[in-house]
Short mmCIF file of C-alpha atoms in Angstrom, two decimals:
data_model
loop_
_atom_site.label_atom_id
_atom_site.label_comp_id
_atom_site.label_asym_id
_atom_site.label_seq_id
_atom_site.Cartn_x
_atom_site.Cartn_y
_atom_site.Cartn_z
CA MET A 290 48.60 -8.70 -62.50
CA GLU A 291 45.14 -8.14 -64.50
CA THR A 292 42.04 -9.32 -62.91
CA ILE A 293 38.72 -10.17 -64.15
CA ILE A 294 35.75 -10.04 -61.89
CA ILE A 295 32.41 -11.44 -63.10
CA GLU A 296 29.42 -10.90 -60.91
CA LYS A 297 26.14 -12.34 -61.06
CA ASN A 298 23.53 -9.51 -61.00
CA LYS A 299 20.22 -8.66 -62.82
CA TYR A 300 21.90 -6.57 -65.63
CA ASN A 301 24.13 -9.22 -67.10
CA PRO A 302 23.61 -12.64 -65.54
CA GLU A 303 24.76 -14.43 -68.86
CA ASN A 304 28.33 -13.59 -68.45
CA PHE A 305 28.44 -15.30 -65.00
CA ASP A 306 26.44 -18.24 -66.25
CA LEU A 307 28.71 -18.81 -69.08
CA MET A 308 31.83 -18.52 -67.29
CA GLU A 309 30.34 -20.78 -64.58
CA TRP A 310 29.52 -23.35 -67.18
CA ALA A 311 33.08 -23.28 -68.77
CA LEU A 312 34.79 -23.77 -65.27
CA ARG A 313 33.15 -27.16 -64.92
CA ALA A 314 35.54 -28.57 -67.44
CA ARG A 315 38.49 -26.84 -66.05
CA SER A 316 41.13 -29.11 -64.63
CA LYS A 317 41.59 -28.88 -61.00
CA ASP A 318 44.32 -31.22 -60.07
CA SER A 319 46.20 -31.93 -63.34
CA PRO A 320 50.01 -32.07 -63.26
CA TYR A 321 49.87 -30.18 -66.30
CA ASN A 322 49.51 -26.44 -64.78
CA ASN A 323 48.39 -24.87 -68.18
CA ILE A 324 45.06 -26.79 -68.33
CA GLN A 325 44.01 -25.57 -64.76
CA LYS A 326 43.84 -22.10 -66.52
CA VAL A 327 41.13 -20.40 -68.31
CA CYS A 328 42.26 -19.34 -71.88
CA VAL A 329 40.73 -16.18 -73.35
CA THR A 330 41.17 -15.69 -76.86
CA PRO A 331 39.99 -12.65 -79.00
CA LYS A 332 36.66 -14.51 -79.75
CA ARG A 333 36.31 -17.25 -77.10
CA VAL A 334 36.93 -18.46 -73.49
CA ILE A 335 38.15 -22.21 -73.39
CA THR A 336 38.58 -24.45 -70.56
CA THR A 337 39.74 -28.30 -70.60
CA ASP A 338 40.68 -31.09 -68.40
CA ALA A 339 42.02 -33.03 -71.30
CA HIS A 340 39.06 -35.25 -71.39
CA ARG A 341 36.40 -32.56 -72.22
CA LEU A 342 36.58 -29.06 -73.39
CA HIS A 343 33.98 -26.23 -72.74
CA THR A 344 34.20 -22.99 -74.95
CA PHE A 345 31.87 -20.14 -75.51
CA LYS A 346 32.03 -17.00 -77.55
CA MET A 347 33.07 -13.76 -75.68
CA THR A 348 34.87 -10.68 -76.67
CA GLU A 349 34.79 -8.60 -73.44
CA TYR A 350 37.84 -9.99 -71.69
CA PRO A 351 41.50 -9.26 -72.36
CA THR A 352 43.28 -12.20 -73.94
CA GLY A 353 45.57 -14.41 -72.04
CA LEU A 354 45.71 -17.35 -69.55
CA TYR A 355 43.98 -16.90 -66.12
CA SER A 356 43.93 -18.70 -62.93
CA LEU A 357 40.91 -19.04 -60.90
CA VAL A 358 41.24 -17.14 -57.81
CA SER A 359 38.01 -17.59 -56.29
CA GLN A 360 34.40 -18.88 -57.25
CA THR A 361 31.18 -18.35 -55.14
CA LYS A 362 27.53 -18.19 -56.04
CA LYS A 363 27.68 -14.42 -56.90
CA SER A 364 31.12 -13.83 -58.39
CA ILE A 365 34.04 -15.48 -60.17
CA VAL A 366 37.53 -13.90 -60.03
CA LEU A 367 40.20 -14.58 -62.45
CA GLN A 368 43.98 -13.41 -62.45
CA LYS A 369 46.00 -13.03 -65.42
CA SER A 370 48.74 -15.62 -65.52
CA GLU A 371 52.35 -15.23 -66.46
CA GLU A 372 52.01 -18.28 -68.42
CA THR A 373 51.47 -18.03 -72.31
CA ASN A 374 51.37 -21.65 -73.38
CA TYR A 375 47.91 -23.43 -73.82
CA SER A 376 46.87 -26.47 -75.26
CA GLU A 377 46.37 -26.60 -79.18
CA ILE A 378 42.57 -26.99 -79.07
CA LYS A 379 41.96 -26.95 -82.76
CA LYS A 380 43.45 -30.50 -83.23
CA VAL A 381 40.30 -31.94 -81.30
CA PHE A 382 37.67 -30.43 -83.51
CA PRO A 383 36.99 -32.79 -86.41
CA LYS A 384 35.89 -31.24 -89.68
CA LYS A 385 33.10 -33.77 -90.30
CA TYR A 386 30.82 -35.99 -87.94
CA ASP A 387 29.44 -39.35 -88.99
CA LYS A 388 26.34 -38.95 -87.09
CA LYS A 389 24.30 -35.81 -86.15
CA LEU A 390 21.73 -35.76 -83.37
CA SER A 391 19.39 -33.12 -81.86
CA ILE A 392 18.54 -33.14 -78.19
CA GLN A 393 16.19 -30.91 -76.20
CA HIS A 394 17.41 -30.92 -72.79
CA THR A 395 14.72 -29.64 -70.49
CA SER A 396 16.04 -30.26 -66.86
CA ARG A 397 19.41 -31.09 -64.96
CA ASP A 398 18.40 -34.68 -65.31
CA VAL A 399 20.50 -35.95 -68.17
CA GLY A 400 19.23 -39.53 -68.34
CA GLU A 401 17.06 -39.24 -71.67
CA SER A 402 19.88 -37.21 -73.30
CA TYR A 403 22.54 -39.51 -72.15
CA THR A 404 20.59 -42.42 -73.53
CA LYS A 405 20.01 -41.09 -76.92
CA ILE A 406 23.79 -40.16 -77.21
CA VAL A 407 25.07 -43.46 -76.04
CA ARG A 408 22.79 -45.51 -78.29
CA ALA A 409 24.30 -43.49 -81.31
CA LEU A 410 27.77 -44.31 -80.32
CA PRO A 411 29.69 -47.35 -81.77
CA GLU A 412 29.09 -50.37 -79.54
CA CYS A 413 32.51 -50.43 -78.02
CA LEU A 414 32.33 -46.88 -76.58
CA GLY A 415 30.80 -45.33 -73.68
CA LEU A 416 30.32 -41.68 -72.23
CA ASN A 417 31.10 -40.20 -68.76
CA GLN A 418 27.75 -39.04 -67.53
CA ASN A 419 29.07 -36.78 -65.12
CA TYR A 420 30.88 -35.03 -67.98
CA LEU A 421 27.26 -34.69 -69.92
CA ASP A 422 25.74 -33.49 -66.92
CA ASP A 423 28.17 -30.84 -66.52
CA CYS A 424 27.88 -29.84 -70.09
CA LEU A 425 24.12 -29.62 -70.78
CA THR A 426 21.77 -26.84 -69.92
CA GLU A 427 18.41 -26.26 -70.95
CA GLY A 428 17.78 -26.01 -74.70
CA SER A 429 18.32 -27.38 -77.93
CA TRP A 430 21.74 -29.08 -78.54
CA LYS A 431 23.06 -30.31 -81.75
CA VAL A 432 25.62 -33.56 -81.37
CA GLY A 433 28.11 -34.60 -83.50
CA ILE A 434 29.44 -38.41 -83.04
CA LEU A 435 32.34 -40.07 -85.00
CA ASN A 436 32.35 -43.84 -85.60
CA ASN A 437 35.99 -44.17 -84.86
CA GLY A 438 35.63 -43.04 -81.28
CA GLY A 439 36.84 -39.67 -81.93
CA PRO A 440 35.48 -36.57 -79.63
CA ILE A 441 31.69 -36.07 -79.30
CA ARG A 442 30.83 -32.33 -80.17
CA LEU A 443 27.71 -30.60 -78.29
CA ARG A 444 26.65 -27.32 -79.58
CA ASN A 445 23.97 -24.76 -78.12
CA CYS A 446 23.85 -21.17 -79.32
CA ASN A 447 27.36 -19.82 -78.40
CA LYS A 448 28.37 -22.86 -76.15
CA MET A 449 30.22 -25.77 -77.49
CA ALA A 450 31.55 -28.87 -75.59
CA ILE A 451 33.96 -31.56 -76.58
CA ILE A 452 33.66 -35.02 -74.68
CA MET A 453 36.14 -37.82 -75.35
CA PRO A 454 34.12 -41.06 -75.31
CA MET A 455 35.38 -44.04 -73.27
CA LYS A 456 35.96 -47.65 -74.12
CA ALA A 457 33.10 -49.59 -72.77
#
């Protein structure tokens, strides 16, 4: 079995930080085994729990589905799975958004960013603040919102997240 070991070190901390960020959206207890996996494509790493999705650009890892073997503050170990079937994620990426926002996130407190996004949502919709907290890292984020209650897209440099809104 092929194994990927990502260590947090001073030479390449970004790979570790990106994978740690992506793993926040990985399902931990779903009856659907495939969404507990980490999907590595030729261009991206993708994780989802069916309510949200995190993806980032990465071409260093061999393609396939990987199980999380261990995760510590200094290393992440993934092992290639025999499974090959992953959710069809392209279906959740709308081509066009009705509203676009820019948010500047400066700390782990998402209150201000959360308020700005929720105020832009249609009145009948809400947003899971924990999902937003897992998503946002420091920096400038572009947010796309659909008026029909479709997925909310958040994009920052090479990270992208999709969060499904909730009925209020």
